[in-house]
Amino acid sequence: MAAIKRKHSATLGNGVQLNDATPPLKRRASARKASTAATLNPDEREDIFDAPGATRASPDNVPNGDVVSGLLPTTNGVKEESPLSDAPGLVEAPKPKRQRAKRVVKTTAADVIAAESAVAAVVDAAEAKTPVKKARGKKKEVKVEEETDAASVISATPAKKVAKKASNEDGPGDPEADGDEDADPEELKAALARPPAVNSSYLPLPWKGRLGYACLNTYLRASNPPIFSSRTCRIQSILEHRHPLQHPDEPEHATKNRPDRTLPSDEALGHKYVQEICLANMIRWNDKYHIRFLRLSSEMFPFASHPEYGYKLAPFASEALASAGRVIAELGHRVTTHPGQFTQLGSPRSSVIENAIRDLDYHDEMLSLLSLPDQQNKDAVMILHMGGVFEGKAETVVRFRENYARLSQSVKNRLVLENDDVCYTAHDLLPICEELNIPFVLDWHHHNILFDAEQCREGSQDMADIMPRILATWRRKGITPKMHYSEQTPAAITGRQRRKHSPRVWSLPPCPDDMDLMIEAKDKEQAVFELMRTFKLPGFSSFTDVTPYERRDDNKVADSVAGQRRIAKGETFDMIPESEIGMGGPDGRVYWPVGMEEWLRPKKREVKSKVEDDVAKAEKAKAKSKAAAEKAYNERQAAIKAEATVGADGVKLEDPGEGSDEGLTPATKKAKAAMRKKADAAIAKANLKIEEAEAKAAVKVEAAEAQISSKPVAPKKQAAPKPKKVKAKAEQLTPSASDEAEEASSEEAEFEGDESEDGEPTPRKRPGLPQGRKSARGGKARVSYVEDNEEMEGMAN
């Protein structure tokens, strides 16, 4: 696939000149090469300056931001392009290759033992920081037979995870990482066996301090237009926005109204795109709901500290920041910043140190341009982590001390250190903070994960011993103390899993009641609201629940393209003032329950399949036509009935009754006539069959009576002697004439009869036989063929 060419921008600030043309963008590295990269940490790999998705990113800026990896083309160790040339999104992602199904191979216990040996080799190599050659070929899924030891299979499974963990422990890592981590059995076993936490029962109530959140406001982010002071931005986006929109009079749209590159570019438009921030709006929103503490995003001005594309904030952003600073000063709020995890002063690499100093200068300039009063300016601190353990903690602390001396005095006045959950505990950092006169920020969540077991136990109880020392580091410089508080997710067990922050917090740490407490939770301002409601803190009655899927504090309909057309035609809307957009309305409907952030946006339309949609449309059309027909029929019936019940002279006529056809439609009349005709035909056919049956029965009876009357009376025969029991052929019986007469009389009785009152024929009584003749069925004796033959011969004579 051909790479997309990129255009350079004009000057972006005072120090960087961007030309009109650049060489074409290089191809991205293949996915296979990217997957073999051991780490994306710029302190461990020389070919990476910054991860494109994490450049100058505050750890708490994006709740679930993923770092996108990318490889930089080099020639003889010299970079051919800027690291941002391979930023994701400029080149289409390669299509995923079709993979074959994994081959399942059954192995025995010997194979599992061999796999354990391989795993041990990988772990040892990772701990020794030696590269391990990986065998080429596709991985095979191992299916162990029943007799294999289950424990050995489990221990052989997480080899990749163990190696990854070993490599990360020596690097700085991301102390604020929030991704899910799988635990190997040994780590899980150790986590379950750790001693229980010992927490203090003290609650700092009544609360007199300030609660805050970091960078993002979930409610304002979902408003229209979105209000936020941070964004994911690319150099290419800044370059594109030098060009005017396709429709300058309409709002920008991701697909329908984009910058038109065919029009001449304007440097002022690029500055405006970077300059537009909504910090003042967020401060006013926070003040309405009694939140007076906010962490500013490091991405408020994208790439400002980049080594090649970086720029100074003054003068083009001075007025915007000063305007926001006036609002902050007027309302008495506190703002801080938290540079990213790649800003480290203890790294052994000089390039990392230069980048860190440049990044700290950028944050200091941003805070200084707010022009806050003296105390608020002192309280506007920059939180920093010590970083990774490079060649040991002692050596890293020595390098930090040396590089700290290189910082400007303005940066030193703002810099504070925070304990992390990977490398440095509170007891590790407190001595260096006391030595260099640096305030120490205690993060309670990090302390519960990583602490010095020789000095304290897990939990908040033992931190009371060093609390005076922590507070002294702040008061020595006249800065209001602050702490960080968050909680782990309920399902977390291991240290890596516990690093993930829970959406909200449900308690307060045992800190002084006038502390400024930064709540580092995923639901941002909603976590602060949850604490206010739980402990009835000041401001808990200023907000209420949102109306699901409805927003009444924006002009979304009026600002849309369709709304603008309706306004052009003369239609009016109840417009909300610009100062009230996204403010929650008069009722303060800004709180959404846990897990219900979707309530802030319109309900998603349910997408049905084409078949279901067609069936629904057909049923809807059918129901509509049926309703219309029923309505017309009722109206016609009412009209006919009205005409039939009123005569020509206006006198009301009698009701014709239910059996009448008056007032019926022609179709109904025709159907009733057909039904009557069919019923009459059926009755006539039944009567005809009855008559035919009666005639046949009468003929049979007459014939039988004539035959009986003409037959002579035979002399009575003596009974024959009873034969001896011998095996003889059974005689076949035949019906006599009396039997035929009896059957005829029974048929006659079946079909002949009088009709009852209901019109149904009733059978007549069975006619009696002639006197002196008994039915052969009723007699005990049977007539054989021999007797029948003799009788027939006598009748013939």
mmCIF file of N, CA, C and O in Angstrom, residues 296 313 318 321-322 325 360-372 377 380 382 410-411 414:
data_model
loop_
_atom_site.group_PDB
_atom_site.id
_atom_site.type_symbol
_atom_site.label_atom_id
_atom_site.label_comp_id
_atom_site.label_asym_id
_atom_site.label_seq_id
_atom_site.Cartn_x
_atom_site.Cartn_y
_atom_site.Cartn_z
ATOM 1 N N LEU A 296 -4.518 19.764 35.896
ATOM 2 C CA LEU A 296 -4.513 20.148 34.488
ATOM 3 C C LEU A 296 -3.825 19.065 33.665
ATOM 4 O O LEU A 296 -2.850 18.441 34.097
ATOM 5 N N LEU A 313 4.714 28.573 24.621
ATOM 6 C CA LEU A 313 3.310 28.955 24.782
ATOM 7 C C LEU A 313 3.112 30.466 24.655
ATOM 8 O O LEU A 313 2.042 30.914 24.244
ATOM 9 N N SER A 318 -0.786 33.096 25.614
ATOM 10 C CA SER A 318 -0.712 33.851 26.864
ATOM 11 C C SER A 318 -2.070 34.370 27.293
ATOM 12 O O SER A 318 -2.456 34.257 28.463
ATOM 13 N N LEU A 321 -4.517 31.541 28.532
ATOM 14 C CA LEU A 321 -4.177 31.055 29.870
ATOM 15 C C LEU A 321 -4.422 32.121 30.927
ATOM 16 O O LEU A 321 -4.876 31.809 32.044
ATOM 17 N N ALA A 322 -4.124 33.359 30.612
ATOM 18 C CA ALA A 322 -4.371 34.430 31.590
ATOM 19 C C ALA A 322 -5.857 34.576 31.882
ATOM 20 O O ALA A 322 -6.249 34.826 33.028
ATOM 21 N N GLY A 325 -6.736 31.850 34.139
ATOM 22 C CA GLY A 325 -6.154 32.125 35.448
ATOM 23 C C GLY A 325 -6.965 33.124 36.253
ATOM 24 O O GLY A 325 -7.045 33.013 37.489
ATOM 25 N N LEU A 360 9.567 19.593 31.858
ATOM 26 C CA LEU A 360 9.300 20.333 33.097
ATOM 27 C C LEU A 360 9.224 21.830 32.841
ATOM 28 O O LEU A 360 8.407 22.540 33.456
ATOM 29 N N ASP A 361 10.047 22.321 31.954
ATOM 30 C CA ASP A 361 9.980 23.744 31.595
ATOM 31 C C ASP A 361 8.639 24.086 30.943
ATOM 32 O O ASP A 361 8.080 25.159 31.181
ATOM 33 N N TYR A 362 8.135 23.181 30.104
ATOM 34 C CA TYR A 362 6.830 23.413 29.472
ATOM 35 C C TYR A 362 5.716 23.498 30.514
ATOM 36 O O TYR A 362 4.872 24.408 30.484
ATOM 37 N N HIS A 363 5.700 22.574 31.467
ATOM 38 C CA HIS A 363 4.669 22.601 32.501
ATOM 39 C C HIS A 363 4.791 23.844 33.375
ATOM 40 O O HIS A 363 3.781 24.440 33.772
ATOM 41 N N ASP A 364 6.014 24.240 33.681
ATOM 42 C CA ASP A 364 6.211 25.447 34.480
ATOM 43 C C ASP A 364 5.725 26.680 33.726
ATOM 44 O O ASP A 364 5.104 27.580 34.327
ATOM 45 N N GLU A 365 5.979 26.752 32.424
ATOM 46 C CA GLU A 365 5.509 27.896 31.638
ATOM 47 C C GLU A 365 3.983 27.937 31.607
ATOM 48 O O GLU A 365 3.378 29.008 31.725
ATOM 49 N N MET A 366 3.342 26.774 31.443
ATOM 50 C CA MET A 366 1.881 26.737 31.403
ATOM 51 C C MET A 366 1.281 27.248 32.710
ATOM 52 O O MET A 366 0.328 28.028 32.714
ATOM 53 N N LEU A 367 1.835 26.823 33.845
ATOM 54 C CA LEU A 367 1.321 27.265 35.132
ATOM 55 C C LEU A 367 1.651 28.731 35.392
ATOM 56 O O LEU A 367 0.846 29.463 35.997
ATOM 57 N N SER A 368 2.804 29.180 34.947
ATOM 58 C CA SER A 368 3.190 30.578 35.179
ATOM 59 C C SER A 368 2.326 31.542 34.383
ATOM 60 O O SER A 368 2.004 32.637 34.859
ATOM 61 N N LEU A 369 1.925 31.149 33.155
ATOM 62 C CA LEU A 369 1.107 32.026 32.323
ATOM 63 C C LEU A 369 -0.320 32.168 32.845
ATOM 64 O O LEU A 369 -1.073 33.018 32.356
ATOM 65 N N LEU A 370 -0.716 31.363 33.831
ATOM 66 C CA LEU A 370 -2.024 31.551 34.462
ATOM 67 C C LEU A 370 -2.053 32.824 35.299
ATOM 68 O O LEU A 370 -3.136 33.346 35.608
ATOM 69 N N SER A 371 -0.859 33.302 35.703
ATOM 70 C CA SER A 371 -0.738 34.560 36.460
ATOM 71 C C SER A 371 -1.602 34.523 37.721
ATOM 72 O O SER A 371 -2.417 35.425 37.976
ATOM 73 N N LEU A 372 -1.432 33.488 38.523
ATOM 74 C CA LEU A 372 -2.225 33.317 39.734
ATOM 75 C C LEU A 372 -1.646 34.147 40.875
ATOM 76 O O LEU A 372 -0.458 34.526 40.856
ATOM 77 N N ASN A 377 -0.263 30.368 43.255
ATOM 78 C CA ASN A 377 0.857 30.051 42.379
ATOM 79 C C ASN A 377 1.801 29.066 43.062
ATOM 80 O O ASN A 377 2.346 28.160 42.419
ATOM 81 N N ALA A 380 0.352 25.561 42.921
ATOM 82 C CA ALA A 380 0.310 24.955 41.580
ATOM 83 C C ALA A 380 1.601 24.170 41.362
ATOM 84 O O ALA A 380 2.543 24.639 40.715
ATOM 85 N N MET A 382 4.010 20.572 40.439
ATOM 86 C CA MET A 382 4.171 19.560 39.400
ATOM 87 C C MET A 382 4.600 18.258 40.072
ATOM 88 O O MET A 382 5.673 18.215 40.697
ATOM 89 N N SER A 410 12.415 28.272 39.082
ATOM 90 C CA SER A 410 10.956 28.226 38.977
ATOM 91 C C SER A 410 10.454 26.788 38.976
ATOM 92 O O SER A 410 9.429 26.472 39.595
ATOM 93 N N VAL A 411 11.178 25.889 38.294
ATOM 94 C CA VAL A 411 10.791 24.475 38.274
ATOM 95 C C VAL A 411 11.009 23.853 39.653
ATOM 96 O O VAL A 411 10.178 23.070 40.139
ATOM 97 N N ARG A 414 8.236 24.341 42.082
ATOM 98 C CA ARG A 414 6.979 23.617 41.822
ATOM 99 C C ARG A 414 7.123 22.106 41.934
ATOM 100 O O ARG A 414 6.119 21.395 42.080
#
